[in-house]
Every structure is written in C-alpha cells, then in structure tokens.
Coordinates of C-alpha atoms in Angstrom, one line a residue:
M703 CA 22.0 238.2 -120.4
T704 CA 25.5 238.9 -118.9
D705 CA 25.8 242.4 -117.5
L706 CA 29.4 243.6 -117.6
L707 CA 28.7 247.2 -116.4
Y708 CA 29.3 248.4 -112.9
S709 CA 26.2 249.4 -110.9
E710 CA 26.0 252.5 -108.9
T711 CA 26.4 250.4 -105.7
E712 CA 29.5 248.8 -107.1
T713 CA 30.9 252.2 -108.0
D714 CA 30.3 253.6 -104.6
L715 CA 31.9 250.5 -103.0
R716 CA 34.9 250.8 -105.2
A717 CA 35.4 254.5 -104.1
A718 CA 35.2 253.5 -100.4
V719 CA 37.6 250.6 -100.7
R720 CA 40.1 252.6 -102.9
S721 CA 40.0 255.5 -100.4
L722 CA 40.6 253.1 -97.5
L723 CA 43.5 251.3 -99.3
S724 CA 45.2 254.6 -100.3
D725 CA 45.4 255.4 -96.5
H726 CA 46.4 252.0 -95.2
A727 CA 48.0 250.0 -98.0
D728 CA 50.1 252.3 -100.1
P729 CA 52.6 250.2 -102.2
A730 CA 55.4 252.5 -101.2
A731 CA 54.8 251.6 -97.5
L732 CA 55.0 247.9 -98.4
V733 CA 58.3 248.4 -100.1
A734 CA 59.6 250.3 -97.1
G735 CA 59.5 247.1 -95.0
A736 CA 56.1 245.7 -94.3
A737 CA 56.4 243.1 -97.0
E738 CA 59.7 241.9 -95.7
S739 CA 58.8 241.7 -92.0
G740 CA 57.5 238.2 -92.3
S741 CA 54.1 239.5 -91.1
P742 CA 52.8 242.0 -93.7
Y743 CA 49.3 242.1 -92.3
D744 CA 47.9 245.3 -90.9
A745 CA 45.3 244.6 -88.3
G746 CA 43.8 248.1 -88.7
L747 CA 43.5 247.6 -92.5
W748 CA 41.6 244.3 -92.1
K749 CA 39.3 245.7 -89.4
A750 CA 38.5 248.7 -91.6
L751 CA 38.0 246.6 -94.7
A752 CA 36.2 243.7 -93.1
S753 CA 34.0 245.2 -90.5
D754 CA 33.8 249.0 -91.0
I755 CA 33.1 248.8 -94.7
G756 CA 31.5 245.3 -94.4
A757 CA 33.5 243.8 -97.2
A758 CA 34.1 240.5 -95.5
G759 CA 30.4 239.7 -95.4
L760 CA 29.4 240.5 -99.0
L761 CA 28.8 236.9 -99.9
V762 CA 27.0 236.0 -96.6
P763 CA 23.2 236.3 -96.5
E764 CA 21.8 239.0 -94.1
K765 CA 20.1 236.3 -92.0
L766 CA 23.5 234.9 -91.2
G767 CA 25.0 238.3 -90.3
G768 CA 26.4 239.3 -93.7
Q769 CA 25.6 242.0 -96.3
G770 CA 23.6 239.8 -98.6
A771 CA 25.4 241.1 -101.7
S772 CA 26.9 239.0 -104.5
H773 CA 30.1 238.0 -106.3
R774 CA 29.9 241.2 -108.4
E775 CA 30.5 243.3 -105.3
A776 CA 33.2 241.0 -104.0
A777 CA 34.9 241.2 -107.4
V778 CA 35.1 245.0 -107.1
V779 CA 36.8 244.6 -103.7
L780 CA 39.3 242.2 -105.2
E781 CA 40.0 244.6 -108.1
E782 CA 41.0 247.3 -105.6
L783 CA 43.0 244.8 -103.5
G784 CA 44.9 243.9 -106.7
R785 CA 45.5 247.5 -107.5
S786 CA 47.2 248.0 -104.2
V787 CA 48.6 244.4 -103.7
A788 CA 47.3 244.8 -100.2
P789 CA 48.2 242.0 -97.8
A790 CA 44.7 241.0 -96.7
P791 CA 43.2 237.5 -96.4
Y792 CA 40.1 238.5 -98.4
L793 CA 40.3 235.9 -101.2
T794 CA 41.1 233.0 -98.9
S795 CA 38.7 233.8 -96.1
S796 CA 35.9 236.0 -97.3
V797 CA 35.6 234.2 -100.7
I798 CA 36.9 230.7 -100.7
A799 CA 36.4 229.6 -97.1
T800 CA 33.0 231.5 -97.0
E801 CA 31.8 229.9 -100.2
V802 CA 32.8 226.4 -98.9
L803 CA 30.7 227.0 -95.8
L804 CA 27.7 228.4 -97.7
A805 CA 27.8 225.5 -100.1
L806 CA 27.0 223.1 -97.3
G807 CA 23.4 224.1 -97.5
D808 CA 21.5 223.6 -94.3
V809 CA 24.4 224.5 -92.0
S810 CA 24.9 223.5 -88.4
G811 CA 25.2 225.8 -85.5
D812 CA 29.0 225.7 -85.7
V813 CA 29.0 226.7 -89.3
T814 CA 26.4 229.4 -88.8
A815 CA 28.4 230.9 -85.9
L816 CA 31.6 230.8 -87.9
L817 CA 29.9 232.5 -90.9
G818 CA 28.7 235.3 -88.7
D819 CA 32.3 235.7 -87.3
L820 CA 33.8 235.7 -90.8
A821 CA 31.2 238.2 -92.1
A822 CA 31.9 240.6 -89.2
G823 CA 35.7 240.3 -89.6
R824 CA 36.1 238.9 -86.1
R825 CA 37.8 235.8 -87.4
T826 CA 39.4 234.5 -90.6
A827 CA 39.4 231.0 -92.1
V828 CA 41.3 229.1 -94.8
A829 CA 40.8 225.8 -96.6
A830 CA 43.7 223.5 -95.9
L831 CA 44.7 223.2 -99.5
P832 CA 47.7 224.5 -101.5
L833 CA 47.2 227.9 -103.2
S834 CA 47.9 226.0 -106.4
A835 CA 45.0 223.6 -105.9
A836 CA 42.9 223.2 -109.0
D837 CA 40.2 221.2 -107.2
G838 CA 38.9 220.4 -103.7
L839 CA 40.7 217.1 -103.2
P840 CA 43.7 217.1 -100.8
A841 CA 46.9 215.3 -101.9
G842 CA 46.6 212.9 -98.9
D843 CA 44.3 212.2 -96.1
A844 CA 44.4 215.4 -94.1
G845 CA 48.2 215.1 -93.8
R846 CA 50.8 217.9 -94.0
V847 CA 49.7 220.5 -96.7
T848 CA 52.2 222.9 -98.0
G849 CA 51.7 226.3 -99.7
V850 CA 48.5 227.2 -97.8
A851 CA 47.9 230.9 -98.4
D852 CA 47.1 233.2 -95.4
A853 CA 47.4 230.3 -93.0
V854 CA 49.8 232.3 -90.8
R855 CA 47.0 234.5 -89.5
A856 CA 44.0 232.2 -89.9
D857 CA 41.8 231.4 -86.9
V858 CA 40.0 228.4 -88.4
F859 CA 41.0 225.7 -90.9
L860 CA 38.7 223.8 -93.2
V861 CA 40.1 220.2 -93.5
L862 CA 38.8 217.5 -95.8
R863 CA 39.3 214.0 -94.3
A864 CA 38.3 210.6 -95.5
D865 CA 35.1 210.7 -93.5
G866 CA 34.1 214.3 -94.1
L867 CA 34.8 218.1 -93.8
Y868 CA 36.1 219.3 -90.4
L869 CA 36.6 222.7 -88.8
L870 CA 39.8 223.0 -86.8
E871 CA 40.8 225.8 -84.5
R872 CA 44.3 227.3 -84.8
S873 CA 45.3 225.5 -81.6
E874 CA 44.4 222.2 -83.3
V875 CA 46.8 222.6 -86.2
S876 CA 50.6 223.1 -86.7
V877 CA 51.5 226.1 -88.9
E878 CA 55.0 226.5 -90.3
P879 CA 55.7 229.7 -92.4
Q880 CA 57.3 229.1 -95.8
T881 CA 59.2 231.4 -98.1
A882 CA 56.8 232.8 -100.7
L883 CA 57.5 234.5 -104.0
D884 CA 54.7 237.0 -103.3
L885 CA 55.7 238.7 -100.1
T886 CA 52.2 240.2 -99.7
R887 CA 50.4 236.8 -99.6
P888 CA 52.4 234.6 -97.1
L889 CA 52.3 230.8 -97.5
A890 CA 52.6 228.1 -94.8
A891 CA 52.7 224.4 -94.3
V892 CA 49.7 223.2 -92.3
T893 CA 49.6 219.9 -90.4
P894 CA 46.1 219.2 -89.0
G895 CA 45.8 217.5 -85.6
P896 CA 43.3 214.6 -85.0
A897 CA 40.7 216.8 -83.4
G898 CA 38.1 219.1 -85.0
T899 CA 34.4 219.5 -85.6
R900 CA 32.8 217.4 -88.4
V901 CA 30.3 219.6 -90.4
A902 CA 29.7 217.5 -93.5
D903 CA 30.3 214.0 -94.9
R904 CA 32.9 213.3 -97.5
D905 CA 30.8 213.8 -100.6
A906 CA 29.2 217.0 -99.4
G907 CA 32.6 218.2 -98.2
E908 CA 34.2 217.6 -101.6
A909 CA 31.4 219.4 -103.4
A910 CA 31.7 222.3 -101.1
M911 CA 35.4 222.6 -101.5
R912 CA 35.1 222.5 -105.3
R913 CA 32.4 225.2 -105.2
G914 CA 34.7 227.4 -103.0
L915 CA 37.6 227.0 -105.4
L916 CA 35.4 227.7 -108.4
A917 CA 34.3 231.0 -106.8
G918 CA 37.9 231.7 -105.8
A919 CA 39.2 231.2 -109.3
G920 CA 36.5 233.3 -110.8
L921 CA 37.1 236.2 -108.5
L922 CA 40.8 235.9 -108.6
A923 CA 40.5 237.1 -112.2
S924 CA 39.3 240.4 -110.8
E925 CA 42.3 240.7 -108.6
Q926 CA 44.5 240.0 -111.6
L927 CA 42.6 242.7 -113.5
G928 CA 43.4 245.1 -110.7
V929 CA 47.1 244.3 -110.9
A930 CA 47.1 244.8 -114.6
E931 CA 45.3 248.1 -114.4
W932 CA 47.7 249.5 -111.9
C933 CA 50.7 248.4 -113.9
L934 CA 49.3 250.0 -117.1
E935 CA 48.4 253.3 -115.4
E936 CA 51.7 253.5 -113.6
T937 CA 53.6 252.8 -116.8
V938 CA 51.7 255.4 -118.8
R939 CA 52.3 258.0 -116.0
H940 CA 56.0 257.2 -115.9
T941 CA 56.5 257.4 -119.7
R942 CA 54.8 260.8 -119.7
E943 CA 57.2 262.1 -117.1
R944 CA 60.5 260.4 -118.0
H945 CA 62.3 262.4 -120.7
Q946 CA 65.0 261.3 -123.1
F947 CA 66.4 263.3 -126.0
N948 CA 64.4 266.2 -124.6
R949 CA 61.0 264.5 -125.1
P950 CA 58.8 262.1 -123.0
I951 CA 59.7 258.5 -123.7
G952 CA 56.0 257.8 -124.0
S953 CA 56.0 259.8 -127.3
F954 CA 58.2 257.2 -129.0
Q955 CA 56.1 255.2 -131.4
A956 CA 57.5 251.8 -130.4
L957 CA 56.5 252.4 -126.7
K958 CA 53.1 253.7 -127.8
H959 CA 52.4 250.5 -129.6
R960 CA 53.4 248.4 -126.6
M961 CA 51.1 250.3 -124.3
A962 CA 48.2 250.4 -126.7
Q963 CA 48.5 246.6 -127.1
L964 CA 48.5 246.3 -123.3
W965 CA 45.5 248.5 -123.0
L966 CA 43.5 246.3 -125.4
E967 CA 44.5 243.2 -123.3
V968 CA 43.4 244.9 -120.1
V969 CA 40.0 245.9 -121.6
S970 CA 39.5 242.3 -122.7
A971 CA 40.5 241.0 -119.3
R972 CA 38.0 243.3 -117.6
A973 CA 35.2 241.8 -119.8
A974 CA 36.3 238.3 -119.0
A975 CA 36.6 239.0 -115.2
R976 CA 33.2 240.7 -115.1
A977 CA 31.6 237.9 -117.0
A978 CA 32.9 235.4 -114.5
A979 CA 31.7 237.5 -111.5
D980 CA 28.3 237.9 -113.0
A981 CA 28.0 234.2 -113.8
L982 CA 28.8 233.3 -110.2
A983 CA 26.4 236.0 -108.9
T984 CA 23.5 234.8 -111.0
G985 CA 24.1 231.1 -110.6
S986 CA 24.5 230.7 -114.3
P987 CA 24.8 227.1 -115.6
D988 CA 27.8 228.4 -117.6
A989 CA 29.6 229.7 -114.6
A990 CA 32.4 227.1 -114.9
V991 CA 32.9 228.0 -118.5
A992 CA 33.1 231.8 -117.6
V993 CA 35.6 231.1 -114.8
A994 CA 37.8 228.9 -117.0
V995 CA 37.9 231.6 -119.7
A996 CA 38.6 234.4 -117.2
Q997 CA 41.4 232.5 -115.5
A998 CA 43.0 231.3 -118.8
Y999 CA 43.1 234.9 -120.1
C1000 CA 43.5 237.2 -117.1
S1001 CA 46.4 235.3 -115.6
R1002 CA 48.5 236.0 -118.7
V1003 CA 47.4 239.6 -119.0
A1004 CA 48.4 240.4 -115.4
V1005 CA 51.9 238.9 -115.9
H1006 CA 52.4 240.7 -119.2
A1007 CA 51.3 244.0 -117.7
A1008 CA 53.6 243.6 -114.7
E1009 CA 56.5 242.6 -117.0
E1010 CA 56.0 245.6 -119.2
C1011 CA 55.7 247.8 -116.1
V1012 CA 59.1 246.7 -114.8
Q1013 CA 60.8 247.0 -118.2
L1014 CA 59.4 250.3 -119.3
H1015 CA 60.3 251.9 -116.0
G1016 CA 63.9 251.2 -117.0
G1017 CA 66.5 251.2 -114.3
I1018 CA 64.2 252.1 -111.4
G1019 CA 61.8 249.3 -112.3
M1020 CA 64.6 246.8 -111.5
T1021 CA 65.2 248.2 -108.0
W1022 CA 63.7 247.0 -104.7
E1023 CA 62.7 250.6 -103.9
H1024 CA 60.0 250.8 -106.6
P1025 CA 56.8 248.8 -106.0
A1026 CA 56.8 247.3 -109.5
H1027 CA 58.4 244.1 -108.2
L1028 CA 55.5 243.5 -105.8
Y1029 CA 53.1 243.5 -108.7
L1030 CA 55.2 241.2 -110.8
K1031 CA 55.5 238.8 -107.9
R1032 CA 51.7 238.9 -107.2
A1033 CA 51.0 238.4 -110.9
K1034 CA 53.3 235.4 -111.2
A1035 CA 52.0 233.9 -108.0
D1036 CA 48.4 234.4 -109.1
E1037 CA 49.2 232.8 -112.4
I1038 CA 49.6 229.4 -110.8
A1039 CA 47.0 230.0 -108.0
L1040 CA 43.9 227.8 -108.2
G1041 CA 45.0 226.2 -111.4
T1042 CA 47.4 227.3 -114.1
P1043 CA 46.2 228.9 -117.4
G1044 CA 46.9 225.6 -119.1
R1045 CA 44.8 223.7 -116.6
H1046 CA 41.9 226.1 -117.1
K1047 CA 42.2 225.7 -120.9
E1048 CA 42.0 221.9 -120.4
V1049 CA 38.9 222.4 -118.2
L1050 CA 37.3 224.7 -120.8
A1051 CA 38.0 222.3 -123.6
A1052 CA 36.2 219.5 -121.7
L1053 CA 33.3 221.7 -120.8
V1054 CA 32.6 222.8 -124.3
D1055 CA 33.6 219.4 -125.8
L1056 CA 36.5 220.8 -127.8
Q1057 CA 38.7 217.9 -128.9
A1058 CA 42.4 218.3 -129.0
P1059 CA 43.9 218.1 -132.6

C-alpha cells in the first residue's frame, strides 16, 4: 500500500534542509547576481548539504559509505531545492548518476570508490546525456553531447559507448558551457575523449542508464512540487499585502478562484510526486507507471503555478529584481527535462495498454 504521508524522519530532514537553504540559497541573493555570473554554484552550500547534512548519500547503502535511506528522503531534499531554486547538482549527481552506479549490481572497486566519494560530497558525477533525455541511449556513439546539466562542475562523467559504460575523469572530456534558460542549472556540451575506465558491458550499461533516468524523472516531480508550492505561497502572501481600491487584491473573487484552483493542483501534484517516490523506494513493480503519472502531471502544475505567480504579482512580477522569473525558468526547463509531459503520457499509455482513439 502506497504511503503518501511524511515520516518523522522526513519531516526533520526537511526542517534541516530548509534552514540550510534559507541561509545559503535565498532567491533574492540569486537575483542579485549569482545566477548571472556563469557559475552560480556555492561551494559552501554544496558542502553543507552534501556532507554536513549527508543528503548526497541518501540513496547509497551504509556499507558503501552512504546513509542507507531511500527515494522518499531524497524526494524531500528535492522539494526543498525546488522551493529555493538552489543551484546544486543534487538531481544529476546524487540521484541520477548515483542510481546508475548502484544499478550495476556487483560493483567494481572503481565504482565502489566513486560511490563513496559521491555519498560524502567529495566529488560529483553526471551522466553524459542531454537533460532532455527520455531514455538511457545516447544520440550517437559517445560523441559530442549537448545540454548536459551540471557538467560545468562535475568531476566524473558516465559515458555509454558501443562496448559498454565508462567512467571518465574531467581531464578526459571537453566541456563547453552553453546558454541555458534556467540560470540556476547550467548546461554544457560534453565531448568525451577516447580514455576512461570500463565498468559494465553495453547491455548492463543501458539498463543502468535507464534505471538512473527513471529515478531521476520520478524525483524530479518532487522538485517541481517544491517550485509550485513556493509560487503559490508567495502569490498568496503578495495578494494579501498588495492593496487596490483600499482593499487587498487577494480579496477579489476572481483572484480567489484562481488561487483556489492552483491550490487543488498543488495538492494533487503532491500526491503524485509522493506516490512516485514511494514506488521507487519500495521497488514497486508499478514504479514506471507512478513515475509517468507524476511527470505528466507535476510538470504542468509547476509551469502553471509559476505563470500565475508572475502574473498575479503584476508589474513587479515582470521585473528581473523579483525572483519569480527564476521559478518560471526552472519550471519551464523542468517541463522538458527527462522527457516531456507528452512523452510520459505515451509511456503511460503503453504501460497500461491504453490504446489511442
């Protein structure tokens, strides 16, 4: 039976992560220039989140140096990262890359050592796939890959070649920063060199990549939930304080209806995101279905919430000084990340044998 409620441990973890992010990743600070610098990452934030709190190792078993937690706890971290649009490589390194390595099963010494480093926050890794990738297959045979999220600060790259899955150090790849819509999640073009350490054959590598992207898509829904929650809360706060005709604009019935509708969507998105996280955590045979449902729904809710946030803030919502644009850009970028809503609907239809009309 799916458990959508937050446990006491998850609640405590949320409080710790939210407190940390309020000190290190305030959206106003991002607006002030960090997001435009070309390198929005805060080394102190990542150290505190990854190693001090131990969030980077939540999915890694204790025997490999991790926390031995589950996708439910990782989902809580991503909710808070979504609420703050924090520029941290958590989704790409601590979820997707980590899941790929764990999916290899009886791992080699190189993989074990890397998992320990990822869990401790000493290093970060990314799969050499576009952020928009819907499956684990590269477009070509380990050639130039564009749109790789968080590649600009990654230490290790997971590259799928014709003969298997390889680990490449940063010195063994070429990384070219690209212009991204979402300033808080930089993209880059990655060109792997001929070197690297082979850790799995082609079939095992493909299966591991697909597993990593499935987990990534499922937990991305929690990040989208966090984006939507912040947008709704900030919009409600603003409409209570902003007065027009000597009354709060939030008292106008038309705006009440819009925010009430958005609240219903956010509540439903929370249920979908929690179901996906729980299915991944318990190894449910319906995990792929839960992930497809969560992504098809949560993507649209995050975008709608961000659009309403910008519009209902009026003139200030259209300015660069207010953080609303960061949330809209994150929501729009997340909408096409790891498969579009339409793609996930197609996957869902195939999984449940729902024929098109």
